[in-house]
Short mmCIF file of C-alpha atoms in Angstrom, two decimals:
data_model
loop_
_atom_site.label_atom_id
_atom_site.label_comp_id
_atom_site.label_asym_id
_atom_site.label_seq_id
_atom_site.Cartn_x
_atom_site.Cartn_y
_atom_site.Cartn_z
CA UNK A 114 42.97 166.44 160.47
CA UNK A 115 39.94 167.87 159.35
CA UNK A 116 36.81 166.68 160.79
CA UNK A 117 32.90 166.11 159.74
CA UNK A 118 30.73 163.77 162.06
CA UNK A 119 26.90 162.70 162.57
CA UNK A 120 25.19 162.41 165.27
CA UNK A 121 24.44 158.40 164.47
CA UNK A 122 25.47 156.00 161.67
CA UNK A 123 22.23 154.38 161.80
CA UNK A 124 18.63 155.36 163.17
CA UNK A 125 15.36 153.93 162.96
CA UNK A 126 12.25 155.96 163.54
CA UNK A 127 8.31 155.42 162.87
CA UNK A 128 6.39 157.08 160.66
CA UNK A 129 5.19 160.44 162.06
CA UNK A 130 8.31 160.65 164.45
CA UNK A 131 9.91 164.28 164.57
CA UNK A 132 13.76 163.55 163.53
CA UNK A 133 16.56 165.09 164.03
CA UNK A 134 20.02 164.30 162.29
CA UNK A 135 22.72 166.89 163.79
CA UNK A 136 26.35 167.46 161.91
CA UNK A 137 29.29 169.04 163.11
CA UNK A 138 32.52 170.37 161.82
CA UNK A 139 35.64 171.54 163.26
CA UNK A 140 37.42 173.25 160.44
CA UNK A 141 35.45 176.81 160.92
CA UNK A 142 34.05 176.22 157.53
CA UNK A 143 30.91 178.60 156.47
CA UNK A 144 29.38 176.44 154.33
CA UNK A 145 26.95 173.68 154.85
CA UNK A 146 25.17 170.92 152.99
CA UNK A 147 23.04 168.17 153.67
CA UNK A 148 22.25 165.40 150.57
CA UNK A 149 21.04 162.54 150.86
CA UNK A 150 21.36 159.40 148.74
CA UNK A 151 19.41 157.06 147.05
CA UNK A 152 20.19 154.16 144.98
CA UNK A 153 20.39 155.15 141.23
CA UNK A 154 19.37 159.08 142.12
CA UNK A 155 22.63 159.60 143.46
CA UNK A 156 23.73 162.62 145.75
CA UNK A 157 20.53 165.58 145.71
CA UNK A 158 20.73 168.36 147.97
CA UNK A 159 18.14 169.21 150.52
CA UNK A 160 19.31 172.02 152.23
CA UNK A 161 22.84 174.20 152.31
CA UNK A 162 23.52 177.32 154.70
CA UNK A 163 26.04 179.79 154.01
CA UNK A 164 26.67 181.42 157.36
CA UNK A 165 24.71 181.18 161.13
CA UNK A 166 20.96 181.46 160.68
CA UNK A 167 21.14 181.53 156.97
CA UNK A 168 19.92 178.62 154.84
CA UNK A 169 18.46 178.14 151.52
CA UNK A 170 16.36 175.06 149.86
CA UNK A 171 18.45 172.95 147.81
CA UNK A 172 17.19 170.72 144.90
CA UNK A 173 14.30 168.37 147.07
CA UNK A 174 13.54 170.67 150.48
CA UNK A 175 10.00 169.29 151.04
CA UNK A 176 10.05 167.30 154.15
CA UNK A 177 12.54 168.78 155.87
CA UNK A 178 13.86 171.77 157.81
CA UNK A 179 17.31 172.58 158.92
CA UNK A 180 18.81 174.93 161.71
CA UNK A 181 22.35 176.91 161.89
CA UNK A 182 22.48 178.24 165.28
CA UNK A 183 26.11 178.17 166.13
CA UNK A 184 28.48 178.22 162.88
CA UNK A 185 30.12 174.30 163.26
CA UNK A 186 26.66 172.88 163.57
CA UNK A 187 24.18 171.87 161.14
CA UNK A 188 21.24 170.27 161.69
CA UNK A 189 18.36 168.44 159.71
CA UNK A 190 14.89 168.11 160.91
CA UNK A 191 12.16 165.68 159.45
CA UNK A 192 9.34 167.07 160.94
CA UNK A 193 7.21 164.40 160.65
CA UNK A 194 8.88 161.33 159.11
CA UNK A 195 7.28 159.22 155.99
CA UNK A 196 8.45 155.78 154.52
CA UNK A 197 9.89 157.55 151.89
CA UNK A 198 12.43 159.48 153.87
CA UNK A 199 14.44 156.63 154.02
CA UNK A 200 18.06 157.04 152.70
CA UNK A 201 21.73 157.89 153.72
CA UNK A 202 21.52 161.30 155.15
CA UNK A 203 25.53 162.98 154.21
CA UNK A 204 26.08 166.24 155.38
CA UNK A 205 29.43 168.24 153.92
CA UNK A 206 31.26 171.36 154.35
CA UNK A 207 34.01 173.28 152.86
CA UNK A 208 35.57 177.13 153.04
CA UNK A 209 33.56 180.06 151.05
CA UNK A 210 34.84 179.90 148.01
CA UNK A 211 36.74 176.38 148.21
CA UNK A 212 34.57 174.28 146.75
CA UNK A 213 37.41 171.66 145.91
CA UNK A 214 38.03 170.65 149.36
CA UNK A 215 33.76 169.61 150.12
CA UNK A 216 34.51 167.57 153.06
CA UNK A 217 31.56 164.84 154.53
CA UNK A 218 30.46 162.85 156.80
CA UNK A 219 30.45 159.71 157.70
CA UNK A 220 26.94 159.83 156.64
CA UNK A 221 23.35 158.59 158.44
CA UNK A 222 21.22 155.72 157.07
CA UNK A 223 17.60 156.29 158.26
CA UNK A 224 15.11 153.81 158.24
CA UNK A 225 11.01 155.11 158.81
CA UNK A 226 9.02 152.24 159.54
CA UNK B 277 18.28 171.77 135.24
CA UNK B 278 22.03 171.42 134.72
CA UNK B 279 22.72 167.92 134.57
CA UNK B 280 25.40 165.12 135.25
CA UNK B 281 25.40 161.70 133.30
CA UNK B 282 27.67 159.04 134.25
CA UNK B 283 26.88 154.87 133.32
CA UNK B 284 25.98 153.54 136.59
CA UNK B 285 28.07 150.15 135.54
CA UNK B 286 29.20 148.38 137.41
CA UNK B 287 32.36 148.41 135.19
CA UNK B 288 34.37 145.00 136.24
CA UNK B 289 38.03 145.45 134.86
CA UNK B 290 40.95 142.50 135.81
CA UNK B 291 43.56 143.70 138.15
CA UNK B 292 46.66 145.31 136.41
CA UNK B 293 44.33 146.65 133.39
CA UNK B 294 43.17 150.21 132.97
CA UNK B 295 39.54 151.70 134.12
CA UNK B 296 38.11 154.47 132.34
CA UNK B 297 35.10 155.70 133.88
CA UNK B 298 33.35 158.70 131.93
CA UNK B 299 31.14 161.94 132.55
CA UNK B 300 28.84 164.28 130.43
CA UNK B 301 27.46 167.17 131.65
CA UNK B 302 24.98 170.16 130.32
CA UNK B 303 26.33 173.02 131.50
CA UNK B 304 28.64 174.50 128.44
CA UNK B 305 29.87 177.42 131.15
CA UNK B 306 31.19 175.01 133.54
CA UNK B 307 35.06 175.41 134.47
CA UNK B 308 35.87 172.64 137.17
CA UNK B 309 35.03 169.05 137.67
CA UNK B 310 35.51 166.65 140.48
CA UNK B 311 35.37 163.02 140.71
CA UNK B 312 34.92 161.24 143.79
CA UNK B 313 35.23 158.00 145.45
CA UNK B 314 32.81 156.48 147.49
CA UNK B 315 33.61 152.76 149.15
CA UNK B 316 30.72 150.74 149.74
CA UNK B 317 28.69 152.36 153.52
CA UNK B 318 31.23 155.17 153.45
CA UNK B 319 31.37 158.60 152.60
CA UNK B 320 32.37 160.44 149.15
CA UNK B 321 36.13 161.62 149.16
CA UNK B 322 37.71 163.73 146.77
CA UNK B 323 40.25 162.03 144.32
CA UNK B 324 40.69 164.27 141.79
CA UNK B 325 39.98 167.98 140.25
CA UNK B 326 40.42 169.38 136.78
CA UNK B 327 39.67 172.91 135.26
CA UNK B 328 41.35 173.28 132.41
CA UNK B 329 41.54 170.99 128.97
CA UNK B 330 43.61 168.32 128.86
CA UNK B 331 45.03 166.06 131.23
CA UNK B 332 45.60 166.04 134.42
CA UNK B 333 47.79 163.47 136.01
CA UNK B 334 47.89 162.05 139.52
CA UNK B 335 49.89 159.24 140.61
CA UNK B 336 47.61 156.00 139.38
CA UNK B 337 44.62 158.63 138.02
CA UNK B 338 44.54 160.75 135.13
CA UNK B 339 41.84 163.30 134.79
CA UNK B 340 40.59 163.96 131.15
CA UNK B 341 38.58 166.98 130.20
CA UNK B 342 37.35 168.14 126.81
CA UNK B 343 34.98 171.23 127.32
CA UNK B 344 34.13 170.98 123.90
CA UNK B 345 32.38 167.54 123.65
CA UNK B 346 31.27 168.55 127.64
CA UNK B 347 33.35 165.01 128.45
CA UNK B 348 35.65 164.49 131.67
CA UNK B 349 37.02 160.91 132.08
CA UNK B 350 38.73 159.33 134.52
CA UNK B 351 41.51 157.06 134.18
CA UNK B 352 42.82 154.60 136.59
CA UNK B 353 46.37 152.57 135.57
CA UNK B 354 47.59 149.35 136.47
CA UNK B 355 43.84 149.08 138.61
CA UNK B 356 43.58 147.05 142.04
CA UNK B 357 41.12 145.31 143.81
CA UNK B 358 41.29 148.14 146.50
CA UNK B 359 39.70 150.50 143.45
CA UNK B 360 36.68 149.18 143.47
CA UNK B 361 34.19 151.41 144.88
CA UNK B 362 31.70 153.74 143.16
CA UNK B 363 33.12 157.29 141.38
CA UNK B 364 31.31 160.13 141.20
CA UNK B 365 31.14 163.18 138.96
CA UNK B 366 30.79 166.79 140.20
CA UNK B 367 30.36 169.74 138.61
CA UNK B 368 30.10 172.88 140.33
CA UNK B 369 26.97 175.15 140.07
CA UNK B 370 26.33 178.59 141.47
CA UNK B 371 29.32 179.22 143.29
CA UNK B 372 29.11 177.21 145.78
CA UNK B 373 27.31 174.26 145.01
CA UNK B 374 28.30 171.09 143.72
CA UNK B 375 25.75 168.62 141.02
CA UNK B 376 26.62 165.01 141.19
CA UNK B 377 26.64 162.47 139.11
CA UNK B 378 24.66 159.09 140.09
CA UNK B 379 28.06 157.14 140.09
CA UNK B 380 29.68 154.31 138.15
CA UNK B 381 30.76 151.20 140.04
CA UNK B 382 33.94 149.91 139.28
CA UNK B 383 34.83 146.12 140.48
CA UNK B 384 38.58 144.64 139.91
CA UNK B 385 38.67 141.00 139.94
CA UNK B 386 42.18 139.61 140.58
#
């Protein structure tokens, strides 16, 4: 059964706060995404990563940082957390080349107080 | 900016009746389309795909796409309460990326 999880379902940090929202898979997919959601934006991409050590800005990067050290892990980094960071953090992954089978999360709601 | 338009609803249909829940998108080159379900505090799961015009049948769902009029519907018979959720749209964009739709909530009322 294939597998995405976060490191928390919910979090609450204060503004200025270094975050850090951690995903793993266990399906030995290469590709990784984190989105996060926002009531009548829908799904935008912050950050994907093709392989270890490789990532590349999605459609809203600013803010945030990611790291792909070991290939099952993906992790997001607010460096230094606004009010306006708060959402539902998803994270996804899927095969090179599979795009049909994008598998998520459970996903992380963040609150920055 | 390739784009994904779906009416965020909600769309309330009585139990037993047919939902159709529809999707435009900009890109004239795309070639597959996914919609997804999303319960209420869960994550998005994949439902259906389509690639090629026509219709694409599923159990309960059918999958409509015309790539002329840039359209993909979804269709979901004889609907239950346990449909309601929000749907998503998703078109793919280079390679291996995926554009979403903002979602259109569906409620069935018994």
């Amino acid at each position: 059964d294939v597998k995405v999880t976060q490191s928390s379902r919910y979090l609450v940090k204060r503004t200025g706060e270094k975050v850090f929202l951690e995903c793993v898979q266990d399906m030995d997919h290469e590709n990784m995404f984190w989105y996060r959601q926002d009531p009548g934006l829908g799904l935008r991409l912050i950050y994907f990563s093709y392989d270890v050590k490789m990532k590349e800005k999605g459609d809203i990067p600013e803010g945030y940082s990611v790291s792909r050290e070991k290939k099952e892990r993906f992790s997001l980094i607010l460096e230094s957390a606004s009010t306006n960071q708060t959402s539902m953090y998803l994270c996804a992954s899927h095969l090179a080349g599979e795009l049909y089978e994008q598998y998520f999360g459970p996903g992380t709601r963040l609150t920055v107080t | 900016q390739k784009e994904v338009e779906q009416n965020s609803g909600p769309l309330s249909v009585p139990e037993g009746a047919i939902a159709s829940l529809n999707c435009t998108y900009s890109d004239r080159g795309s070639q597959s389309f996914f919609w997804y379900r999303q319960y209420s505090g869960k994550s998005p799961e994949l439902i259906m795909s389509i690639y090629s015009n026509g219709d694409k049948e599923d159990g309960r769902f059918t999958a409509q796409l015309n790539k002329a009029s840039q359209y993909v519907s979804l269709l979901i018979r004889d609907s239950q309460p346990s449909d309601s959720a929000t749907y998503l749209c998703a078109v793919p964009y280079n390679t291996d990326k995926l554009i979403f739709g903002t979602g259109t909530r569906l409620q069935v009322f018994p």
